PDB file of N, CA and C in Angstrom:
ATOM      1  N   MET A 477     -15.279  17.511  35.506  1.00 48.00           N
ATOM      2  CA  MET A 477     -14.372  16.686  34.753  1.00 48.00           C
ATOM      3  C   MET A 477     -13.525  17.577  33.844  1.00 48.00           C
ATOM      4  N   TYR A 478     -12.261  17.299  33.766  1.00 50.00           N
ATOM      5  CA  TYR A 478     -11.339  18.089  32.963  1.00 50.00           C
ATOM      6  C   TYR A 478     -11.179  17.445  31.595  1.00 50.00           C
ATOM      7  N   ASP A 479     -11.523  18.179  30.553  1.00 65.00           N
ATOM      8  CA  ASP A 479     -11.433  17.662  29.192  1.00 65.00           C
ATOM      9  C   ASP A 479     -10.038  17.861  28.639  1.00 65.00           C
ATOM     10  N   THR A 480      -9.457  16.787  28.113  1.00 88.00           N
ATOM     11  CA  THR A 480      -8.144  16.890  27.489  1.00 88.00           C
ATOM     12  C   THR A 480      -8.212  16.269  26.114  1.00 88.00           C
ATOM     13  N   LEU A 481      -7.510  16.876  25.193  1.00 94.00           N
ATOM     14  CA  LEU A 481      -7.442  16.362  23.836  1.00 94.00           C
ATOM     15  C   LEU A 481      -6.067  16.696  23.287  1.00 94.00           C
ATOM     16  N   THR A 482      -5.442  15.702  22.673  1.00 93.00           N
ATOM     17  CA  THR A 482      -4.152  15.891  22.021  1.00 93.00           C
ATOM     18  C   THR A 482      -4.283  15.434  20.585  1.00 93.00           C
ATOM     19  N   VAL A 483      -3.859  16.281  19.667  1.00 92.00           N
ATOM     20  CA  VAL A 483      -3.880  15.939  18.250  1.00 92.00           C
ATOM     21  C   VAL A 483      -2.451  16.079  17.743  1.00 92.00           C
ATOM     22  N   ARG A 484      -1.885  14.976  17.259  1.00 92.00           N
ATOM     23  CA  ARG A 484      -0.515  14.986  16.739  1.00 92.00           C
ATOM     24  C   ARG A 484      -0.541  14.601  15.274  1.00 92.00           C
ATOM     25  N   MET A 485       0.299  15.271  14.504  1.00 91.00           N
ATOM     26  CA  MET A 485       0.327  15.041  13.076  1.00 91.00           C
ATOM     27  C   MET A 485       1.736  14.687  12.641  1.00 91.00           C
ATOM     28  N   SER A 486       1.827  13.759  11.699  1.00 90.00           N
ATOM     29  CA  SER A 486       3.100  13.476  11.042  1.00 90.00           C
ATOM     30  C   SER A 486       2.814  13.332   9.551  1.00 90.00           C
ATOM     31  N   THR A 487       3.797  13.675   8.743  1.00 88.00           N
ATOM     32  CA  THR A 487       3.624  13.619   7.301  1.00 88.00           C
ATOM     33  C   THR A 487       4.500  12.523   6.706  1.00 88.00           C
ATOM     34  N   THR A 488       4.108  12.060   5.535  1.00 85.00           N
ATOM     35  CA  THR A 488       4.891  11.057   4.824  1.00 85.00           C
ATOM     36  C   THR A 488       5.500  11.704   3.581  1.00 85.00           C
ATOM     37  N   ALA A 489       6.461  11.018   3.007  1.00 84.00           N
ATOM     38  CA  ALA A 489       7.112  11.530   1.805  1.00 84.00           C
ATOM     39  C   ALA A 489       6.123  11.635   0.641  1.00 84.00           C
ATOM     40  N   GLY A 490       5.074  10.831   0.674  1.00 86.00           N
ATOM     41  CA  GLY A 490       4.091  10.841  -0.404  1.00 86.00           C
ATOM     42  C   GLY A 490       3.043  11.931  -0.287  1.00 86.00           C
ATOM     43  N   GLY A 491       3.134  12.772   0.744  1.00 86.00           N
ATOM     44  CA  GLY A 491       2.192  13.867   0.894  1.00 86.00           C
ATOM     45  C   GLY A 491       0.979  13.542   1.738  1.00 86.00           C
ATOM     46  N   ASP A 492       0.966  12.382   2.385  1.00 90.00           N
ATOM     47  CA  ASP A 492      -0.135  12.022   3.279  1.00 90.00           C
ATOM     48  C   ASP A 492       0.164  12.517   4.688  1.00 90.00           C
ATOM     49  N   CYS A 493      -0.882  12.634   5.496  1.00 91.00           N
ATOM     50  CA  CYS A 493      -0.759  13.003   6.906  1.00 91.00           C
ATOM     51  C   CYS A 493      -1.403  11.927   7.762  1.00 91.00           C
ATOM     52  N   LEU A 494      -0.730  11.572   8.839  1.00 94.00           N
ATOM     53  CA  LEU A 494      -1.318  10.712   9.856  1.00 94.00           C
ATOM     54  C   LEU A 494      -1.622  11.602  11.047  1.00 94.00           C
ATOM     55  N   VAL A 495      -2.881  11.614  11.467  1.00 94.00           N
ATOM     56  CA  VAL A 495      -3.312  12.423  12.604  1.00 94.00           C
ATOM     57  C   VAL A 495      -3.747  11.474  13.715  1.00 94.00           C
ATOM     58  N   CYS A 496      -3.028  11.523  14.840  1.00 96.00           N
ATOM     59  CA  CYS A 496      -3.351  10.695  16.000  1.00 96.00           C
ATOM     60  C   CYS A 496      -4.080  11.552  17.020  1.00 96.00           C
ATOM     61  N   VAL A 497      -5.277  11.117  17.381  1.00 96.00           N
ATOM     62  CA  VAL A 497      -6.118  11.870  18.313  1.00 96.00           C
ATOM     63  C   VAL A 497      -6.193  11.079  19.608  1.00 96.00           C
ATOM     64  N   ARG A 498      -5.883  11.744  20.730  1.00 96.00           N
ATOM     65  CA  ARG A 498      -5.858  11.092  22.029  1.00 96.00           C
ATOM     66  C   ARG A 498      -6.659  11.901  23.049  1.00 96.00           C
ATOM     67  N   GLY A 499      -7.265  11.196  23.984  1.00 96.00           N
ATOM     68  CA  GLY A 499      -7.989  11.866  25.065  1.00 96.00           C
ATOM     69  C   GLY A 499      -9.486  11.840  24.855  1.00 96.00           C
ATOM     70  N   GLU A 500     -10.126  12.955  25.146  1.00 97.00           N
ATOM     71  CA  GLU A 500     -11.581  13.051  25.107  1.00 97.00           C
ATOM     72  C   GLU A 500     -12.023  13.988  23.983  1.00 97.00           C
ATOM     73  N   LEU A 501     -12.890  13.486  23.127  1.00 97.00           N
ATOM     74  CA  LEU A 501     -13.454  14.308  22.056  1.00 97.00           C
ATOM     75  C   LEU A 501     -14.945  14.439  22.341  1.00 97.00           C
ATOM     76  N   ASP A 502     -15.322  15.625  22.806  1.00 96.00           N
ATOM     77  CA  ASP A 502     -16.699  15.849  23.227  1.00 96.00           C
ATOM     78  C   ASP A 502     -17.073  17.308  22.995  1.00 96.00           C
ATOM     79  N   PHE A 503     -18.171  17.712  23.554  1.00 95.00           N
ATOM     80  CA  PHE A 503     -18.650  19.080  23.395  1.00 95.00           C
ATOM     81  C   PHE A 503     -17.583  20.106  23.790  1.00 95.00           C
ATOM     82  N   GLY A 504     -16.833  19.804  24.829  1.00 94.00           N
ATOM     83  CA  GLY A 504     -15.826  20.737  25.327  1.00 94.00           C
ATOM     84  C   GLY A 504     -14.559  20.815  24.504  1.00 94.00           C
ATOM     85  N   THR A 505     -14.266  19.797  23.692  1.00 96.00           N
ATOM     86  CA  THR A 505     -13.009  19.772  22.936  1.00 96.00           C
ATOM     87  C   THR A 505     -13.207  19.764  21.421  1.00 96.00           C
ATOM     88  N   ARG A 506     -14.435  19.691  20.974  1.00 96.00           N
ATOM     89  CA  ARG A 506     -14.681  19.581  19.529  1.00 96.00           C
ATOM     90  C   ARG A 506     -14.169  20.788  18.755  1.00 96.00           C
ATOM     91  N   SER A 507     -14.293  21.987  19.321  1.00 95.00           N
ATOM     92  CA  SER A 507     -13.823  23.189  18.633  1.00 95.00           C
ATOM     93  C   SER A 507     -12.320  23.150  18.426  1.00 95.00           C
ATOM     94  N   GLN A 508     -11.597  22.707  19.430  1.00 94.00           N
ATOM     95  CA  GLN A 508     -10.141  22.561  19.332  1.00 94.00           C
ATOM     96  C   GLN A 508      -9.783  21.569  18.227  1.00 94.00           C
ATOM     97  N   PHE A 509     -10.479  20.452  18.195  1.00 95.00           N
ATOM     98  CA  PHE A 509     -10.238  19.424  17.179  1.00 95.00           C
ATOM     99  C   PHE A 509     -10.512  19.966  15.774  1.00 95.00           C
ATOM    100  N   LEU A 510     -11.666  20.594  15.586  1.00 94.00           N
ATOM    101  CA  LEU A 510     -12.033  21.096  14.261  1.00 94.00           C
ATOM    102  C   LEU A 510     -11.114  22.226  13.800  1.00 94.00           C
ATOM    103  N   ALA A 511     -10.728  23.104  14.712  1.00 92.00           N
ATOM    104  CA  ALA A 511      -9.816  24.194  14.344  1.00 92.00           C
ATOM    105  C   ALA A 511      -8.463  23.641  13.921  1.00 92.00           C
ATOM    106  N   GLY A 512      -7.967  22.646  14.646  1.00 89.00           N
ATOM    107  CA  GLY A 512      -6.696  22.026  14.295  1.00 89.00           C
ATOM    108  C   GLY A 512      -6.747  21.318  12.957  1.00 89.00           C
ATOM    109  N   MET A 513      -7.841  20.639  12.696  1.00 90.00           N
ATOM    110  CA  MET A 513      -7.979  19.925  11.431  1.00 90.00           C
ATOM    111  C   MET A 513      -8.138  20.900  10.266  1.00 90.00           C
ATOM    112  N   ALA A 514      -8.872  21.981  10.468  1.00 87.00           N
ATOM    113  CA  ALA A 514      -9.037  22.978   9.408  1.00 87.00           C
ATOM    114  C   ALA A 514      -7.687  23.613   9.066  1.00 87.00           C
ATOM    115  N   LEU A 515      -6.892  23.905  10.088  1.00 87.00           N
ATOM    116  CA  LEU A 515      -5.563  24.467   9.873  1.00 87.00           C
ATOM    117  C   LEU A 515      -4.673  23.480   9.127  1.00 87.00           C
ATOM    118  N   LEU A 516      -4.710  22.239   9.526  1.00 84.00           N
ATOM    119  CA  LEU A 516      -3.919  21.196   8.857  1.00 84.00           C
ATOM    120  C   LEU A 516      -4.271  21.110   7.376  1.00 84.00           C
ATOM    121  N   LEU A 517      -5.550  21.053   7.078  1.00 82.00           N
ATOM    122  CA  LEU A 517      -5.979  20.918   5.684  1.00 82.00           C
ATOM    123  C   LEU A 517      -5.636  22.150   4.858  1.00 82.00           C
ATOM    124  N   ALA A 518      -5.764  23.335   5.462  1.00 83.00           N
ATOM    125  CA  ALA A 518      -5.485  24.563   4.724  1.00 83.00           C
ATOM    126  C   ALA A 518      -3.990  24.795   4.537  1.00 83.00           C
ATOM    127  N   GLU A 519      -3.224  24.530   5.580  1.00 85.00           N
ATOM    128  CA  GLU A 519      -1.802  24.853   5.540  1.00 85.00           C
ATOM    129  C   GLU A 519      -0.974  23.799   4.802  1.00 85.00           C
ATOM    130  N   TYR A 520      -1.226  22.528   5.082  1.00 82.00           N
ATOM    131  CA  TYR A 520      -0.398  21.465   4.521  1.00 82.00           C
ATOM    132  C   TYR A 520      -0.975  20.859   3.246  1.00 82.00           C
ATOM    133  N   ARG A 521      -2.258  21.022   3.037  1.00 83.00           N
ATOM    134  CA  ARG A 521      -2.941  20.475   1.861  1.00 83.00           C
ATOM    135  C   ARG A 521      -2.476  19.047   1.547  1.00 83.00           C
ATOM    136  N   PRO A 522      -2.641  18.151   2.521  1.00 86.00           N
ATOM    137  CA  PRO A 522      -2.166  16.779   2.310  1.00 86.00           C
ATOM    138  C   PRO A 522      -2.969  16.063   1.225  1.00 86.00           C
ATOM    139  N   HIS A 523      -2.297  15.101   0.610  1.00 85.00           N
ATOM    140  CA  HIS A 523      -2.971  14.286  -0.399  1.00 85.00           C
ATOM    141  C   HIS A 523      -4.087  13.472   0.259  1.00 85.00           C
ATOM    142  N   ARG A 524      -3.768  12.829   1.374  1.00 88.00           N
ATOM    143  CA  ARG A 524      -4.751  12.078   2.169  1.00 88.00           C
ATOM    144  C   ARG A 524      -4.504  12.339   3.650  1.00 88.00           C
ATOM    145  N   VAL A 525      -5.570  12.251   4.438  1.00 90.00           N
ATOM    146  CA  VAL A 525      -5.473  12.371   5.891  1.00 90.00           C
ATOM    147  C   VAL A 525      -5.961  11.066   6.486  1.00 90.00           C
ATOM    148  N   HIS A 526      -5.089  10.444   7.270  1.00 92.00           N
ATOM    149  CA  HIS A 526      -5.424   9.196   7.950  1.00 92.00           C
ATOM    150  C   HIS A 526      -5.630   9.509   9.431  1.00 92.00           C
ATOM    151  N   LEU A 527      -6.856   9.310   9.917  1.00 94.00           N
ATOM    152  CA  LEU A 527      -7.173   9.570  11.322  1.00 94.00           C
ATOM    153  C   LEU A 527      -7.000   8.296  12.134  1.00 94.00           C
ATOM    154  N   ASP A 528      -6.139   8.357  13.130  1.00 96.00           N
ATOM    155  CA  ASP A 528      -5.968   7.263  14.080  1.00 96.00           C
ATOM    156  C   ASP A 528      -6.679   7.694  15.362  1.00 96.00           C
ATOM    157  N   LEU A 529      -7.823   7.080  15.621  1.00 97.00           N
ATOM    158  CA  LEU A 529      -8.648   7.447  16.773  1.00 97.00           C
ATOM    159  C   LEU A 529      -8.538   6.434  17.905  1.00 97.00           C
ATOM    160  N   THR A 530      -7.518   5.578  17.869  1.00 97.00           N
ATOM    161  CA  THR A 530      -7.387   4.538  18.900  1.00 97.00           C
ATOM    162  C   THR A 530      -7.072   5.120  20.269  1.00 97.00           C
ATOM    163  N   GLY A 531      -6.561   6.350  20.313  1.00 96.00           N
ATOM    164  CA  GLY A 531      -6.222   6.965  21.587  1.00 96.00           C
ATOM    165  C   GLY A 531      -7.368   7.704  22.252  1.00 96.00           C
ATOM    166  N   LEU A 532      -8.538   7.709  21.627  1.00 97.00           N
ATOM    167  CA  LEU A 532      -9.689   8.369  22.257  1.00 97.00           C
ATOM    168  C   LEU A 532     -10.204   7.518  23.402  1.00 97.00           C
ATOM    169  N   THR A 533     -10.267   8.114  24.575  1.00 96.00           N
ATOM    170  CA  THR A 533     -10.785   7.414  25.751  1.00 96.00           C
ATOM    171  C   THR A 533     -12.256   7.717  25.989  1.00 96.00           C
ATOM    172  N   PHE A 534     -12.742   8.791  25.345  1.00 96.00           N
ATOM    173  CA  PHE A 534     -14.146   9.158  25.463  1.00 96.00           C
ATOM    174  C   PHE A 534     -14.551   9.908  24.200  1.00 96.00           C
ATOM    175  N   CYS A 535     -15.748   9.638  23.726  1.00 96.00           N
ATOM    176  CA  CYS A 535     -16.299  10.361  22.579  1.00 96.00           C
ATOM    177  C   CYS A 535     -17.815  10.388  22.741  1.00 96.00           C
ATOM    178  N   ASP A 536     -18.387  11.595  22.711  1.00 95.00           N
ATOM    179  CA  ASP A 536     -19.842  11.705  22.772  1.00 95.00           C
ATOM    180  C   ASP A 536     -20.372  12.060  21.388  1.00 95.00           C
ATOM    181  N   CYS A 537     -21.647  12.343  21.299  1.00 94.00           N
ATOM    182  CA  CYS A 537     -22.257  12.658  19.997  1.00 94.00           C
ATOM    183  C   CYS A 537     -21.649  13.901  19.368  1.00 94.00           C
ATOM    184  N   ALA A 538     -21.296  14.891  20.177  1.00 96.00           N
ATOM    185  CA  ALA A 538     -20.655  16.095  19.635  1.00 96.00           C
ATOM    186  C   ALA A 538     -19.296  15.747  19.042  1.00 96.00           C
ATOM    187  N   GLY A 539     -18.579  14.837  19.675  1.00 96.00           N
ATOM    188  CA  GLY A 539     -17.300  14.386  19.146  1.00 96.00           C
ATOM    189  C   GLY A 539     -17.463  13.618  17.859  1.00 96.00           C
ATOM    190  N   LEU A 540     -18.468  12.770  17.801  1.00 94.00           N
ATOM    191  CA  LEU A 540     -18.736  12.014  16.576  1.00 94.00           C
ATOM    192  C   LEU A 540     -19.113  12.957  15.436  1.00 94.00           C
ATOM    193  N   ARG A 541     -19.901  13.969  15.733  1.00 94.00           N
ATOM    194  CA  ARG A 541     -20.259  14.963  14.707  1.00 94.00           C
ATOM    195  C   ARG A 541     -19.018  15.717  14.227  1.00 94.00           C
ATOM    196  N   ALA A 542     -18.083  15.980  15.137  1.00 95.00           N
ATOM    197  CA  ALA A 542     -16.839  16.655  14.751  1.00 95.00           C
ATOM    198  C   ALA A 542     -16.023  15.766  13.815  1.00 95.00           C
ATOM    199  N   ILE A 543     -15.983  14.471  14.088  1.00 93.00           N
ATOM    200  CA  ILE A 543     -15.272  13.536  13.208  1.00 93.00           C
ATOM    201  C   ILE A 543     -15.939  13.535  11.831  1.00 93.00           C
ATOM    202  N   GLN A 544     -17.258  13.513  11.816  1.00 90.00           N
ATOM    203  CA  GLN A 544     -17.978  13.571  10.542  1.00 90.00           C
ATOM    204  C   GLN A 544     -17.664  14.871   9.806  1.00 90.00           C
ATOM    205  N   ALA A 545     -17.602  15.969  10.529  1.00 91.00           N
ATOM    206  CA  ALA A 545     -17.388  17.283   9.921  1.00 91.00           C
ATOM    207  C   ALA A 545     -16.003  17.423   9.296  1.00 91.00           C
ATOM    208  N   VAL A 546     -15.011  16.721   9.821  1.00 89.00           N
ATOM    209  CA  VAL A 546     -13.649  16.821   9.284  1.00 89.00           C
ATOM    210  C   VAL A 546     -13.625  16.478   7.802  1.00 89.00           C
ATOM    211  N   GLY A 547     -14.337  15.462   7.420  1.00 81.00           N
ATOM    212  CA  GLY A 547     -14.350  15.059   6.023  1.00 81.00           C
ATOM    213  C   GLY A 547     -15.111  16.001   5.116  1.00 81.00           C
ATOM    214  N   LEU A 548     -15.795  16.961   5.703  1.00 81.00           N
ATOM    215  CA  LEU A 548     -16.562  17.932   4.910  1.00 81.00           C
ATOM    216  C   LEU A 548     -15.872  19.282   4.826  1.00 81.00           C
ATOM    217  N   LEU A 549     -14.713  19.406   5.466  1.00 75.00           N
ATOM    218  CA  LEU A 549     -13.970  20.668   5.440  1.00 75.00           C
ATOM    219  C   LEU A 549     -13.326  20.863   4.074  1.00 75.00           C
ATOM    220  N   GLY A 550     -13.627  21.948   3.443  1.00 60.00           N
ATOM    221  CA  GLY A 550     -13.009  22.260   2.156  1.00 60.00           C
ATOM    222  C   GLY A 550     -13.192  21.149   1.147  1.00 60.00           C
ATOM    223  N   GLU A 551     -12.099  20.757   0.542  1.00 64.00           N
ATOM    224  CA  GLU A 551     -12.123  19.697  -0.472  1.00 64.00           C
ATOM    225  C   GLU A 551     -11.718  18.353   0.112  1.00 64.00           C
ATOM    226  N   ALA A 552     -11.839  18.199   1.417  1.00 58.00           N
ATOM    227  CA  ALA A 552     -11.321  17.008   2.094  1.00 58.00           C
ATOM    228  C   ALA A 552     -12.196  15.775   1.923  1.00 58.00           C
ATOM    229  N   ARG A 553     -13.380  15.934   1.394  1.00 58.00           N
ATOM    230  CA  ARG A 553     -14.362  14.848   1.379  1.00 58.00           C
ATOM    231  C   ARG A 553     -13.777  13.499   0.946  1.00 58.00           C
ATOM    232  N   HIS A 554     -12.952  13.474  -0.058  1.00 60.00           N
ATOM    233  CA  HIS A 554     -12.426  12.202  -0.559  1.00 60.00           C
ATOM    234  C   HIS A 554     -11.026  11.910  -0.039  1.00 60.00           C
ATOM    235  N   ARG A 555     -10.529  12.744   0.848  1.00 83.00           N
ATOM    236  CA  ARG A 555      -9.159  12.574   1.322  1.00 83.00           C
ATOM    237  C   ARG A 555      -9.057  12.081   2.754  1.00 83.00           C
ATOM    238  N   VAL A 556     -10.112  12.124   3.534  1.00 88.00           N
ATOM    239  CA  VAL A 556     -10.055  11.745   4.943  1.00 88.00           C
ATOM    240  C   VAL A 556     -10.470  10.286   5.114  1.00 88.00           C
ATOM    241  N   ARG A 557      -9.665   9.539   5.863  1.00 89.00           N
ATOM    242  CA  ARG A 557      -9.971   8.147   6.169  1.00 89.00           C
ATOM    243  C   ARG A 557      -9.659   7.874   7.630  1.00 89.00           C
ATOM    244  N   ILE A 558     -10.528   7.146   8.284  1.00 92.00           N
ATOM    245  CA  ILE A 558     -10.248   6.677   9.639  1.00 92.00           C
ATOM    246  C   ILE A 558      -9.521   5.349   9.486  1.00 92.00           C
ATOM    247  N   THR A 559      -8.279   5.298   9.964  1.00 93.00           N
ATOM    248  CA  THR A 559      -7.504   4.062   9.835  1.00 93.00           C
ATOM    249  C   THR A 559      -7.759   3.108  10.997  1.00 93.00           C
ATOM    250  N   ALA A 560      -8.090   3.652  12.161  1.00 95.00           N
ATOM    251  CA  ALA A 560      -8.387   2.821  13.336  1.00 95.00           C
ATOM    252  C   ALA A 560      -9.144   3.673  14.345  1.00 95.00           C
ATOM    253  N   ALA A 561      -9.964   3.016  15.149  1.00 96.00           N
ATOM    254  CA  ALA A 561     -10.756   3.735  16.155  1.00 96.00           C
ATOM    255  C   ALA A 561     -10.808   2.943  17.451  1.00 96.00           C
ATOM    256  N   SER A 562     -11.012   3.657  18.532  1.00 96.00           N
ATOM    257  CA  SER A 562     -11.115   3.017  19.847  1.00 96.00           C
ATOM    258  C   SER A 562     -12.494   2.383  20.021  1.00 96.00           C
ATOM    259  N   GLN A 563     -12.630   1.619  21.073  1.00 95.00           N
ATOM    260  CA  GLN A 563     -13.902   0.953  21.360  1.00 95.00           C
ATOM    261  C   GLN A 563     -15.023   1.953  21.585  1.00 95.00           C
ATOM    262  N   CYS A 564     -14.716   3.100  22.210  1.00 95.00           N
ATOM    263  CA  CYS A 564     -15.789   4.067  22.482  1.00 95.00           C
ATOM    264  C   CYS A 564     -16.327   4.667  21.181  1.00 95.00           C
ATOM    265  N   VAL A 565     -15.470   4.865  20.186  1.00 95.00           N
ATOM    266  CA  VAL A 565     -15.939   5.385  18.895  1.00 95.00           C
ATOM    267  C   VAL A 565     -16.769   4.323  18.186  1.00 95.00           C
ATOM    268  N   ASP A 566     -16.267   3.088  18.185  1.00 94.00           N
ATOM    269  CA  ASP A 566     -17.015   1.992  17.558  1.00 94.00           C
ATOM    270  C   ASP A 566     -18.382   1.812  18.204  1.00 94.00           C
ATOM    271  N   LEU A 567     -18.431   1.851  19.525  1.00 94.00           N
ATOM    272  CA  LEU A 567     -19.693   1.688  20.241  1.00 94.00           C
ATOM    273  C   LEU A 567     -20.669   2.803  19.880  1.00 94.00           C
ATOM    274  N   LEU A 568     -20.194   4.032  19.865  1.00 93.00           N
ATOM    275  CA  LEU A 568     -21.054   5.163  19.531  1.00 93.00           C
ATOM    276  C   LEU A 568     -21.568   5.058  18.097  1.00 93.00           C
ATOM    277  N   MET A 569     -20.712   4.637  17.175  1.00 92.00           N
ATOM    278  CA  MET A 569     -21.157   4.459  15.792  1.00 92.00           C
ATOM    279  C   MET A 569     -22.252   3.402  15.704  1.00 92.00           C
ATOM    280  N   ARG A 570     -22.092   2.312  16.443  1.00 92.00           N
ATOM    281  CA  ARG A 570     -23.121   1.266  16.429  1.00 92.00           C
ATOM    282  C   ARG A 570     -24.420   1.772  17.043  1.00 92.00           C
ATOM    283  N   LEU A 571     -24.317   2.488  18.161  1.00 92.00           N
ATOM    284  CA  LEU A 571     -25.519   3.009  18.823  1.00 92.00           C
ATOM    285  C   LEU A 571     -26.262   4.008  17.945  1.00 92.00           C
ATOM    286  N   CYS A 572     -25.519   4.736  17.131  1.00 91.00           N
ATOM    287  CA  CYS A 572     -26.125   5.739  16.235  1.00 91.00           C
ATOM    288  C   CYS A 572     -26.479   5.149  14.873  1.00 91.00           C
ATOM    289  N   HIS A 573     -26.294   3.847  14.730  1.00 89.00           N
ATOM    290  CA  HIS A 573     -26.600   3.145  13.481  1.00 89.00           C
ATOM    291  C   HIS A 573     -25.829   3.722  12.290  1.00 89.00           C
ATOM    292  N   ILE A 574     -24.568   4.046  12.531  1.00 88.00           N
ATOM    293  CA  ILE A 574     -23.681   4.503  11.462  1.00 88.00           C
ATOM    294  C   ILE A 574     -22.869   3.284  11.022  1.00 88.00           C
ATOM    295  N   GLU A 575     -23.127   2.800   9.824  1.00 85.00           N
ATOM    296  CA  GLU A 575     -22.476   1.576   9.349  1.00 85.00           C
ATOM    297  C   GLU A 575     -21.036   1.794   8.938  1.00 85.00           C
ATOM    298  N   HIS A 576     -20.724   2.990   8.465  1.00 86.00           N
ATOM    299  CA  HIS A 576     -19.336   3.308   8.127  1.00 86.00           C
ATOM    300  C   HIS A 576     -19.149   4.818   8.151  1.00 86.00           C
ATOM    301  N   LEU A 577     -17.928   5.225   8.428  1.00 87.00           N
ATOM    302  CA  LEU A 577     -17.612   6.645   8.498  1.00 87.00           C
ATOM    303  C   LEU A 577     -16.189   6.821   8.012  1.00 87.00           C
ATOM    304  N   TRP A 578     -16.006   7.544   6.916  1.00 87.00           N
ATOM    305  CA  TRP A 578     -14.705   7.823   6.319  1.00 87.00           C
ATOM    306  C   TRP A 578     -13.868   6.561   6.183  1.00 87.00           C
ATOM    307  N   GLY A 579     -14.499   5.512   5.671  1.00 86.00           N
ATOM    308  CA  GLY A 579     -13.795   4.269   5.396  1.00 86.00           C
ATOM    309  C   GLY A 579     -13.696   3.304   6.559  1.00 86.00           C
ATOM    310  N   HIS A 580     -14.197   3.675   7.727  1.00 89.00           N
ATOM    311  CA  HIS A 580     -14.105   2.813   8.923  1.00 89.00           C
ATOM    312  C   HIS A 580     -15.469   2.177   9.203  1.00 89.00           C
ATOM    313  N   ARG A 581     -15.433   0.909   9.490  1.00 88.00           N
ATOM    314  CA  ARG A 581     -16.630   0.193   9.943  1.00 88.00           C
ATOM    315  C   ARG A 581     -16.394  -0.235  11.390  1.00 88.00           C
ATOM    316  N   PRO A 582     -17.353   0.025  12.282  1.00 85.00           N
ATOM    317  CA  PRO A 582     -17.143  -0.347  13.683  1.00 85.00           C
ATOM    318  C   PRO A 582     -16.993  -1.853  13.849  1.00 85.00           C
ATOM    319  N   ALA A 583     -16.132  -2.229  14.771  1.00 81.00           N
ATOM    320  CA  ALA A 583     -15.881  -3.655  15.043  1.00 81.00           C
ATOM    321  C   ALA A 583     -17.058  -4.282  15.758  1.00 81.00           C
TER     322      ALA A 583
END
């Protein structure tokens, strides 16, 4: 299986970043995701980061751990929020008994 992941970022006038993640977030793509997020946080130092995970078509436990790790990078702990997530992320959160993650509660 070929792993693909696309991470796109846009900024707002208020200093926030919207990060749209599409494709598969798993063991094979987690390093790419974390490296991109670390660069974003270090280089742009956004006031808040809004993660849009609705474009994820697959997410395994390694991907979920990577999402958790994003909020622990540097001083990002209080700045990262999941604004929306796909069904696969919601399902995995429920299966792992995670009631909320960076402001998101699974549907």
